[in-house]
PDB file of C-alpha atoms in Angstrom:
ATOM      1  CA  MET A  24       0.000   0.000   0.000  1.00 42.00           C
ATOM      2  CA  ALA A  25       2.868   2.341   0.796  1.00 47.00           C
ATOM      3  CA  GLU A  26       4.096   1.853  -2.756  1.00 55.00           C
ATOM      4  CA  ALA A  27       0.717   2.837  -4.175  1.00 61.00           C
ATOM      5  CA  LEU A  28       0.862   6.156  -2.336  1.00 81.00           C
ATOM      6  CA  LYS A  29       4.222   7.294  -3.652  1.00 87.00           C
ATOM      7  CA  VAL A  30       4.569  11.028  -3.128  1.00 94.00           C
ATOM      8  CA  PRO A  31       7.680  12.429  -4.826  1.00 95.00           C
ATOM      9  CA  THR A  32       9.378  15.586  -3.572  1.00 97.00           C
ATOM     10  CA  MET A  33      10.534  18.531  -5.667  1.00 97.00           C
ATOM     11  CA  ALA A  34      14.111  17.760  -4.584  1.00 96.00           C
ATOM     12  CA  GLU A  35      13.833  14.263  -6.096  1.00 96.00           C
ATOM     13  CA  TYR A  36      12.424  15.695  -9.317  1.00 96.00           C
ATOM     14  CA  MET A  37      15.179  18.276  -9.546  1.00 95.00           C
ATOM     15  CA  ALA A  38      17.856  15.642  -8.921  1.00 95.00           C
ATOM     16  CA  ALA A  39      16.426  13.667 -11.836  1.00 95.00           C
ATOM     17  CA  GLY A  40      16.392  16.804 -13.996  1.00 94.00           C
ATOM     18  CA  LYS A  41      12.596  16.730 -14.258  1.00 94.00           C
ATOM     19  CA  LYS A  42       9.795  19.112 -13.419  1.00 94.00           C
ATOM     20  CA  PRO A  43       6.286  18.048 -12.355  1.00 96.00           C
ATOM     21  CA  GLU A  44       3.144  19.407 -13.935  1.00 96.00           C
ATOM     22  CA  VAL A  45       1.907  20.696 -10.577  1.00 98.00           C
ATOM     23  CA  LEU A  46       3.124  21.262  -7.022  1.00 98.00           C
ATOM     24  CA  PHE A  47       0.792  19.925  -4.335  1.00 98.00           C
ATOM     25  CA  TRP A  48       1.004  22.351  -1.418  1.00 98.00           C
ATOM     26  CA  VAL A  49      -0.012  20.194   1.551  1.00 98.00           C
ATOM     27  CA  GLY A  50      -0.291  22.887   4.225  1.00 97.00           C
ATOM     28  CA  CYS A  51       0.187  22.596   7.997  1.00 97.00           C
ATOM     29  CA  ALA A  52      -3.167  20.903   8.681  1.00 97.00           C
ATOM     30  CA  GLY A  53      -2.747  18.393   5.870  1.00 97.00           C
ATOM     31  CA  SER A  54       0.731  17.558   7.108  1.00 97.00           C
ATOM     32  CA  PHE A  55       0.299  17.399  10.870  1.00 96.00           C
ATOM     33  CA  ASP A  56      -3.372  17.116  11.830  1.00 96.00           C
ATOM     34  CA  ASP A  57      -4.397  13.451  12.029  1.00 97.00           C
ATOM     35  CA  ARG A  58      -7.866  14.112  10.624  1.00 97.00           C
ATOM     36  CA  ALA A  59      -6.610  16.350   7.802  1.00 97.00           C
ATOM     37  CA  LYS A  60      -3.952  13.787   6.814  1.00 97.00           C
ATOM     38  CA  LYS A  61      -6.832  11.612   5.593  1.00 97.00           C
ATOM     39  CA  ILE A  62      -7.872  14.425   3.231  1.00 98.00           C
ATOM     40  CA  THR A  63      -4.282  14.629   1.958  1.00 98.00           C
ATOM     41  CA  LYS A  64      -4.204  10.871   1.344  1.00 97.00           C
ATOM     42  CA  ALA A  65      -7.568  10.925  -0.434  1.00 97.00           C
ATOM     43  CA  PHE A  66      -6.420  13.738  -2.724  1.00 97.00           C
ATOM     44  CA  VAL A  67      -3.109  11.976  -3.478  1.00 97.00           C
ATOM     45  CA  LYS A  68      -5.045   8.822  -4.409  1.00 96.00           C
ATOM     46  CA  LEU A  69      -7.128  10.872  -6.828  1.00 96.00           C
ATOM     47  CA  LEU A  70      -4.002  12.456  -8.336  1.00 97.00           C
ATOM     48  CA  HIS A  71      -2.553   8.969  -8.895  1.00 95.00           C
ATOM     49  CA  GLU A  72      -5.846   7.738 -10.318  1.00 94.00           C
ATOM     50  CA  ALA A  73      -5.865  10.628 -12.817  1.00 95.00           C
ATOM     51  CA  GLY A  74      -2.212  10.087 -13.732  1.00 95.00           C
ATOM     52  CA  VAL A  75      -1.207  13.582 -12.620  1.00 97.00           C
ATOM     53  CA  ASP A  76       2.527  14.280 -12.554  1.00 96.00           C
ATOM     54  CA  PHE A  77       2.884  16.024  -9.184  1.00 98.00           C
ATOM     55  CA  ALA A  78       5.347  16.582  -6.366  1.00 98.00           C
ATOM     56  CA  VAL A  79       5.406  18.092  -2.864  1.00 98.00           C
ATOM     57  CA  LEU A  80       8.029  20.228  -1.139  1.00 98.00           C
ATOM     58  CA  GLY A  81       8.204  17.870   1.833  1.00 96.00           C
ATOM     59  CA  THR A  82      10.416  19.240   4.602  1.00 96.00           C
ATOM     60  CA  GLU A  83      11.053  22.371   2.515  1.00 97.00           C
ATOM     61  CA  GLU A  84       7.415  23.430   2.891  1.00 98.00           C
ATOM     62  CA  SER A  85       6.682  25.915   5.672  1.00 97.00           C
ATOM     63  CA  CYS A  86       3.460  27.561   6.826  1.00 97.00           C
ATOM     64  CA  THR A  87       2.201  30.099   4.253  1.00 98.00           C
ATOM     65  CA  GLY A  88       1.896  32.675   7.041  1.00 97.00           C
ATOM     66  CA  ASP A  89      -1.894  32.948   6.854  1.00 97.00           C
ATOM     67  CA  PRO A  90      -2.540  32.486  10.613  1.00 96.00           C
ATOM     68  CA  ALA A  91       0.200  34.983  11.499  1.00 96.00           C
ATOM     69  CA  LYS A  92      -1.144  37.592   9.085  1.00 97.00           C
ATOM     70  CA  ARG A  93      -4.779  37.165  10.169  1.00 95.00           C
ATOM     71  CA  ALA A  94      -3.749  37.386  13.819  1.00 93.00           C
ATOM     72  CA  GLY A  95      -1.981  40.680  13.081  1.00 95.00           C
ATOM     73  CA  ASN A  96       1.682  39.657  12.912  1.00 96.00           C
ATOM     74  CA  GLU A  97       2.545  41.081   9.489  1.00 97.00           C
ATOM     75  CA  PHE A  98       6.280  40.850  10.187  1.00 98.00           C
ATOM     76  CA  LEU A  99       6.134  37.091  10.806  1.00 98.00           C
ATOM     77  CA  PHE A 100       3.894  36.637   7.750  1.00 98.00           C
ATOM     78  CA  GLN A 101       6.361  38.409   5.472  1.00 98.00           C
ATOM     79  CA  MET A 102       9.249  36.333   6.830  1.00 98.00           C
ATOM     80  CA  GLN A 103       7.367  33.081   6.233  1.00 98.00           C
ATOM     81  CA  ALA A 104       6.179  34.200   2.802  1.00 98.00           C
ATOM     82  CA  ALA A 105       9.663  35.306   1.700  1.00 98.00           C
ATOM     83  CA  THR A 106      11.133  31.932   2.682  1.00 98.00           C
ATOM     84  CA  ASN A 107       8.441  30.013   0.791  1.00 98.00           C
ATOM     85  CA  ILE A 108       8.671  32.200  -2.302  1.00 98.00           C
ATOM     86  CA  GLU A 109      12.433  31.701  -2.406  1.00 98.00           C
ATOM     87  CA  VAL A 110      11.926  27.924  -2.375  1.00 98.00           C
ATOM     88  CA  LEU A 111       9.097  27.992  -4.949  1.00 98.00           C
ATOM     89  CA  ASN A 112      10.972  30.299  -7.305  1.00 98.00           C
ATOM     90  CA  GLY A 113      14.122  28.238  -6.863  1.00 97.00           C
ATOM     91  CA  TYR A 114      12.225  25.244  -8.235  1.00 97.00           C
ATOM     92  CA  GLU A 115      10.639  27.420 -10.944  1.00 97.00           C
ATOM     93  CA  ILE A 116       7.155  26.405  -9.793  1.00 97.00           C
ATOM     94  CA  GLU A 117       4.372  27.580 -12.077  1.00 98.00           C
ATOM     95  CA  LYS A 118       1.290  25.750 -10.870  1.00 98.00           C
ATOM     96  CA  VAL A 119       0.219  25.053  -7.277  1.00 98.00           C
ATOM     97  CA  VAL A 120      -2.744  23.029  -6.000  1.00 98.00           C
ATOM     98  CA  THR A 121      -3.758  22.866  -2.336  1.00 98.00           C
ATOM     99  CA  ALA A 122      -6.577  21.347  -0.277  1.00 98.00           C
ATOM    100  CA  CYS A 123      -6.536  24.291   2.151  1.00 98.00           C
ATOM    101  CA  PRO A 124      -8.427  27.480   1.186  1.00 98.00           C
ATOM    102  CA  HIS A 125      -6.220  29.506   3.553  1.00 98.00           C
ATOM    103  CA  CYS A 126      -3.046  28.411   1.733  1.00 98.00           C
ATOM    104  CA  PHE A 127      -4.885  28.880  -1.577  1.00 98.00           C
ATOM    105  CA  ASN A 128      -5.922  32.446  -0.787  1.00 98.00           C
ATOM    106  CA  THR A 129      -2.534  33.461   0.617  1.00 98.00           C
ATOM    107  CA  ILE A 130      -0.389  32.054  -2.203  1.00 98.00           C
ATOM    108  CA  LYS A 131      -2.833  33.237  -4.877  1.00 98.00           C
ATOM    109  CA  ASN A 132      -3.566  36.748  -3.629  1.00 98.00           C
ATOM    110  CA  GLU A 133      -0.803  37.787  -1.253  1.00 98.00           C
ATOM    111  CA  TYR A 134       2.369  36.196  -2.599  1.00 98.00           C
ATOM    112  CA  PRO A 135       2.394  38.097  -5.950  1.00 98.00           C
ATOM    113  CA  ALA A 136       3.161  41.412  -4.183  1.00 98.00           C
ATOM    114  CA  LEU A 137       6.177  39.730  -2.575  1.00 98.00           C
ATOM    115  CA  GLY A 138       7.504  38.229  -5.803  1.00 98.00           C
ATOM    116  CA  GLY A 139       5.647  34.920  -5.887  1.00 98.00           C
ATOM    117  CA  ASN A 140       3.546  34.579  -9.044  1.00 98.00           C
ATOM    118  CA  TYR A 141       1.913  31.202  -9.623  1.00 98.00           C
ATOM    119  CA  GLU A 142      -1.240  29.681 -11.010  1.00 98.00           C
ATOM    120  CA  VAL A 143      -2.983  28.531  -7.813  1.00 98.00           C
ATOM    121  CA  MET A 144      -5.934  26.148  -7.644  1.00 98.00           C
ATOM    122  CA  HIS A 145      -8.043  24.794  -4.806  1.00 98.00           C
ATOM    123  CA  HIS A 146      -8.245  21.008  -4.920  1.00 98.00           C
ATOM    124  CA  THR A 147     -11.936  21.080  -5.856  1.00 98.00           C
ATOM    125  CA  GLN A 148     -11.135  23.325  -8.855  1.00 98.00           C
ATOM    126  CA  PHE A 149      -8.288  21.017  -9.845  1.00 98.00           C
ATOM    127  CA  LEU A 150     -10.429  17.881  -9.537  1.00 97.00           C
ATOM    128  CA  LYS A 151     -13.153  19.528 -11.601  1.00 96.00           C
ATOM    129  CA  ALA A 152     -10.577  20.361 -14.290  1.00 97.00           C
ATOM    130  CA  LEU A 153      -9.381  16.722 -14.300  1.00 96.00           C
ATOM    131  CA  LEU A 154     -12.988  15.664 -14.675  1.00 93.00           C
ATOM    132  CA  ASN A 155     -13.552  18.046 -17.599  1.00 93.00           C
ATOM    133  CA  GLU A 156     -10.392  16.772 -19.293  1.00 95.00           C
ATOM    134  CA  GLY A 157     -11.584  13.185 -18.907  1.00 93.00           C
ATOM    135  CA  LYS A 158      -8.630  12.213 -16.706  1.00 95.00           C
ATOM    136  CA  LEU A 159     -10.818  11.457 -13.708  1.00 92.00           C
ATOM    137  CA  LYS A 160     -14.162   9.720 -13.575  1.00 87.00           C
ATOM    138  CA  VAL A 161     -16.519  10.749 -10.818  1.00 84.00           C
ATOM    139  CA  GLU A 162     -19.745   8.836 -10.605  1.00 79.00           C
ATOM    140  CA  GLY A 163     -22.314   7.573  -8.099  1.00 74.00           C
ATOM    141  CA  GLY A 164     -20.941   4.862  -5.881  1.00 80.00           C
ATOM    142  CA  LYS A 165     -21.613   4.510  -2.180  1.00 87.00           C
ATOM    143  CA  PHE A 166     -22.895   8.084  -1.678  1.00 91.00           C
ATOM    144  CA  LYS A 167     -25.493   7.931  -4.444  1.00 90.00           C
ATOM    145  CA  GLY A 168     -28.792   9.382  -3.230  1.00 93.00           C
ATOM    146  CA  LYS A 169     -27.410  10.407   0.172  1.00 95.00           C
ATOM    147  CA  ARG A 170     -28.475  13.788   1.578  1.00 97.00           C
ATOM    148  CA  ILE A 171     -25.358  15.952   1.612  1.00 97.00           C
ATOM    149  CA  THR A 172     -24.991  19.636   2.405  1.00 98.00           C
ATOM    150  CA  PHE A 173     -21.879  21.615   1.480  1.00 98.00           C
ATOM    151  CA  HIS A 174     -20.375  24.133   3.898  1.00 98.00           C
ATOM    152  CA  ASP A 175     -18.647  26.934   1.957  1.00 98.00           C
ATOM    153  CA  PRO A 176     -15.152  27.755   3.265  1.00 98.00           C
ATOM    154  CA  CYS A 177     -14.884  31.558   3.603  1.00 97.00           C
ATOM    155  CA  TYR A 178     -11.541  31.724   1.813  1.00 97.00           C
ATOM    156  CA  LEU A 179     -12.779  29.692  -1.128  1.00 98.00           C
ATOM    157  CA  GLY A 180     -16.244  31.199  -1.405  1.00 97.00           C
ATOM    158  CA  ARG A 181     -16.593  34.777  -0.293  1.00 96.00           C
ATOM    159  CA  ALA A 182     -12.899  35.644  -0.596  1.00 97.00           C
ATOM    160  CA  ASN A 183     -12.366  34.069  -4.021  1.00 98.00           C
ATOM    161  CA  GLY A 184     -15.837  33.610  -5.493  1.00 97.00           C
ATOM    162  CA  GLU A 185     -15.613  29.843  -6.000  1.00 98.00           C
ATOM    163  CA  TYR A 186     -18.900  28.187  -5.146  1.00 98.00           C
ATOM    164  CA  GLU A 187     -19.531  25.823  -8.030  1.00 97.00           C
ATOM    165  CA  ALA A 188     -16.470  23.546  -8.271  1.00 97.00           C
ATOM    166  CA  PRO A 189     -17.174  21.616  -5.050  1.00 97.00           C
ATOM    167  CA  ARG A 190     -20.895  21.440  -5.790  1.00 97.00           C
ATOM    168  CA  ASP A 191     -20.286  20.202  -9.344  1.00 95.00           C
ATOM    169  CA  LEU A 192     -18.160  17.379  -7.944  1.00 95.00           C
ATOM    170  CA  LEU A 193     -20.840  16.447  -5.404  1.00 95.00           C
ATOM    171  CA  ARG A 194     -23.521  16.427  -8.120  1.00 94.00           C
ATOM    172  CA  LYS A 195     -21.368  14.032 -10.136  1.00 92.00           C
ATOM    173  CA  LEU A 196     -21.536  11.644  -7.169  1.00 93.00           C
ATOM    174  CA  GLU A 197     -25.319  11.681  -7.744  1.00 92.00           C
ATOM    175  CA  VAL A 198     -26.008  12.750  -4.172  1.00 95.00           C
ATOM    176  CA  GLU A 199     -29.037  14.699  -3.034  1.00 95.00           C
ATOM    177  CA  LEU A 200     -27.399  18.098  -2.568  1.00 97.00           C
ATOM    178  CA  VAL A 201     -29.323  20.203  -0.038  1.00 97.00           C
ATOM    179  CA  GLU A 202     -28.358  23.789   0.731  1.00 97.00           C
ATOM    180  CA  MET A 203     -28.305  25.381   4.172  1.00 97.00           C
ATOM    181  CA  ARG A 204     -30.304  28.601   4.523  1.00 97.00           C
ATOM    182  CA  LYS A 205     -26.974  30.436   4.742  1.00 97.00           C
ATOM    183  CA  CYS A 206     -24.862  29.312   1.818  1.00 97.00           C
ATOM    184  CA  LYS A 207     -22.651  30.585  -1.006  1.00 96.00           C
ATOM    185  CA  SER A 208     -22.119  34.375  -0.768  1.00 96.00           C
ATOM    186  CA  ASN A 209     -24.418  34.434   2.249  1.00 97.00           C
ATOM    187  CA  GLY A 210     -22.550  31.587   3.978  1.00 96.00           C
ATOM    188  CA  LEU A 211     -21.466  31.568   7.610  1.00 96.00           C
ATOM    189  CA  CYS A 212     -17.912  31.056   8.841  1.00 96.00           C
ATOM    190  CA  CYS A 213     -17.167  27.766  10.636  1.00 97.00           C
ATOM    191  CA  GLY A 214     -15.526  29.785  13.391  1.00 94.00           C
ATOM    192  CA  ALA A 215     -11.881  28.982  12.623  1.00 95.00           C
ATOM    193  CA  GLY A 216     -10.988  31.859  10.280  1.00 90.00           C
ATOM    194  CA  GLY A 217      -8.835  34.852  11.155  1.00 88.00           C
ATOM    195  CA  GLY A 218      -6.485  32.814  13.321  1.00 88.00           C
ATOM    196  CA  GLN A 219      -9.374  31.660  15.568  1.00 89.00           C
ATOM    197  CA  MET A 220      -8.426  28.043  14.853  1.00 91.00           C
ATOM    198  CA  PHE A 221      -5.511  28.395  17.261  1.00 89.00           C
ATOM    199  CA  LYS A 222      -7.144  30.142  20.206  1.00 88.00           C
ATOM    200  CA  GLU A 223     -10.145  29.900  22.459  1.00 87.00           C
ATOM    201  CA  PRO A 224     -13.231  31.822  21.298  1.00 86.00           C
ATOM    202  CA  GLU A 225     -14.134  35.120  22.937  1.00 86.00           C
ATOM    203  CA  PRO A 226     -16.865  34.964  25.578  1.00 89.00           C
ATOM    204  CA  GLY A 227     -20.356  34.928  24.112  1.00 90.00           C
ATOM    205  CA  ASN A 228     -23.652  33.075  24.099  1.00 93.00           C
ATOM    206  CA  LYS A 229     -22.752  30.455  21.515  1.00 93.00           C
ATOM    207  CA  ASP A 230     -19.665  29.331  19.606  1.00 94.00           C
ATOM    208  CA  VAL A 231     -19.731  30.039  15.861  1.00 95.00           C
ATOM    209  CA  ASN A 232     -19.159  26.384  14.952  1.00 96.00           C
ATOM    210  CA  ILE A 233     -22.214  25.347  17.002  1.00 95.00           C
ATOM    211  CA  GLU A 234     -24.355  27.953  15.228  1.00 96.00           C
ATOM    212  CA  ARG A 235     -23.109  26.705  11.852  1.00 97.00           C
ATOM    213  CA  THR A 236     -23.621  23.051  12.782  1.00 97.00           C
ATOM    214  CA  GLU A 237     -27.213  23.844  13.806  1.00 96.00           C
ATOM    215  CA  GLN A 238     -27.797  25.420  10.380  1.00 97.00           C
ATOM    216  CA  ALA A 239     -26.430  22.264   8.768  1.00 97.00           C
ATOM    217  CA  MET A 240     -28.609  20.017  10.946  1.00 97.00           C
ATOM    218  CA  GLU A 241     -31.733  21.920   9.863  1.00 97.00           C
ATOM    219  CA  VAL A 242     -31.534  20.309   6.416  1.00 97.00           C
ATOM    220  CA  LYS A 243     -31.118  16.823   7.973  1.00 96.00           C
ATOM    221  CA  PRO A 244     -27.980  15.778   6.081  1.00 97.00           C
ATOM    222  CA  GLU A 245     -26.318  12.367   6.254  1.00 97.00           C
ATOM    223  CA  VAL A 246     -23.011  14.019   5.369  1.00 97.00           C
ATOM    224  CA  ILE A 247     -21.720  17.569   5.849  1.00 98.00           C
ATOM    225  CA  ALA A 248     -19.228  18.101   3.028  1.00 98.00           C
ATOM    226  CA  ALA A 249     -16.327  20.486   3.542  1.00 98.00           C
ATOM    227  CA  GLY A 250     -13.512  21.820   1.400  1.00 98.00           C
ATOM    228  CA  CYS A 251     -11.165  23.023   4.138  1.00 98.00           C
ATOM    229  CA  PRO A 252      -9.336  21.207   6.956  1.00 98.00           C
ATOM    230  CA  PHE A 253     -10.214  23.939   9.489  1.00 97.00           C
ATOM    231  CA  CYS A 254     -13.909  23.808   8.563  1.00 98.00           C
ATOM    232  CA  ASN A 255     -13.709  20.028   8.853  1.00 98.00           C
ATOM    233  CA  THR A 256     -12.428  20.283  12.437  1.00 97.00           C
ATOM    234  CA  MET A 257     -14.986  22.896  13.473  1.00 97.00           C
ATOM    235  CA  MET A 258     -17.960  21.099  11.932  1.00 98.00           C
ATOM    236  CA  THR A 259     -16.798  17.766  13.375  1.00 97.00           C
ATOM    237  CA  ASP A 260     -16.597  19.354  16.835  1.00 96.00           C
ATOM    238  CA  GLY A 261     -20.043  20.848  16.303  1.00 97.00           C
ATOM    239  CA  VAL A 262     -21.534  17.496  15.315  1.00 97.00           C
ATOM    240  CA  LYS A 263     -19.941  15.875  18.375  1.00 96.00           C
ATOM    241  CA  GLY A 264     -21.315  18.685  20.526  1.00 94.00           C
ATOM    242  CA  LYS A 265     -24.791  17.742  19.300  1.00 95.00           C
ATOM    243  CA  ASN A 266     -24.069  14.016  19.907  1.00 96.00           C
ATOM    244  CA  LYS A 267     -24.795  13.285  16.254  1.00 95.00           C
ATOM    245  CA  GLU A 268     -21.433  11.788  15.219  1.00 93.00           C
ATOM    246  CA  ASP A 269     -23.076   8.367  14.700  1.00 95.00           C
ATOM    247  CA  SER A 270     -25.608   9.686  12.200  1.00 95.00           C
ATOM    248  CA  VAL A 271     -23.861  12.639  10.514  1.00 97.00           C
ATOM    249  CA  ALA A 272     -20.431  12.367   8.913  1.00 97.00           C
ATOM    250  CA  VAL A 273     -18.164  15.337   8.125  1.00 98.00           C
ATOM    251  CA  MET A 274     -16.054  14.677   5.039  1.00 98.00           C
ATOM    252  CA  ASP A 275     -13.931  16.602   2.582  1.00 98.00           C
ATOM    253  CA  VAL A 276     -15.084  16.588  -1.054  1.00 97.00           C
ATOM    254  CA  ALA A 277     -11.873  14.728  -2.024  1.00 97.00           C
ATOM    255  CA  GLU A 278     -12.612  12.025   0.555  1.00 97.00           C
ATOM    256  CA  LEU A 279     -16.141  11.630  -0.757  1.00 96.00           C
ATOM    257  CA  ILE A 280     -14.863  11.096  -4.310  1.00 95.00           C
ATOM    258  CA  ALA A 281     -12.029   8.747  -3.264  1.00 94.00           C
ATOM    259  CA  ASN A 282     -14.353   6.730  -1.003  1.00 91.00           C
ATOM    260  CA  ALA A 283     -17.124   6.550  -3.592  1.00 87.00           C
ATOM    261  CA  GLN A 284     -14.613   4.883  -5.931  1.00 77.00           C
ATOM    262  CA  ASP A 285     -13.043   2.742  -3.170  1.00 72.00           C
ATOM    263  CA  LEU A 286      -9.572   3.994  -4.120  1.00 65.00           C
TER     264      LEU A 286
END
């Protein structure tokens, strides 16, 4: 199985005098968080399935600086960004794909001003492109007919205007896609944005992730689909808080596709 999940590094590619078609930016969550690692594995399986020539930075990858910037430490952000851009430009990277909307937004919109210009895609956009090119088949499978609601990540949706790619992929799985009353441009944050993922919430009547989970529960889904590792954590915690973890699953779009195909 380990052989099937071969993930080459940019250093290996460079040593062989080759260059991959795309760099998969894993991100901190996808690298270190046990739950998010499953999303990383699912996406890698799909890349293999589609025959995509990709590589990762491995130990050369550092945090994009998104949490530092959102929490107000611009100095730390610029240091982290400069280091990453130096590595990316050193490898002459042109195209980046990531399963984290925070990494996606930062590399796409904030790195250009610091000298890092790349074509950046969220994994749902990339998977949709593979589908359109006929490299990946997405069809029914074990989620066919299941009630699924999609929670829009703020940094994919409202910050970058991408609402359709994840939904198109879910429709291809022939699920019953039900929308929450607050969705797309009117969506609600999971509660982890702006550096909140790494600190306790401010005092209040209700945590944001509980409010969002309640909105999801209103449509009685069997699965809450996410497109962000932070959202995944917050919605999972919300579902557990409602004691519904046995009846409602929280899964990334990539996991849904990989699991539907039994990859």
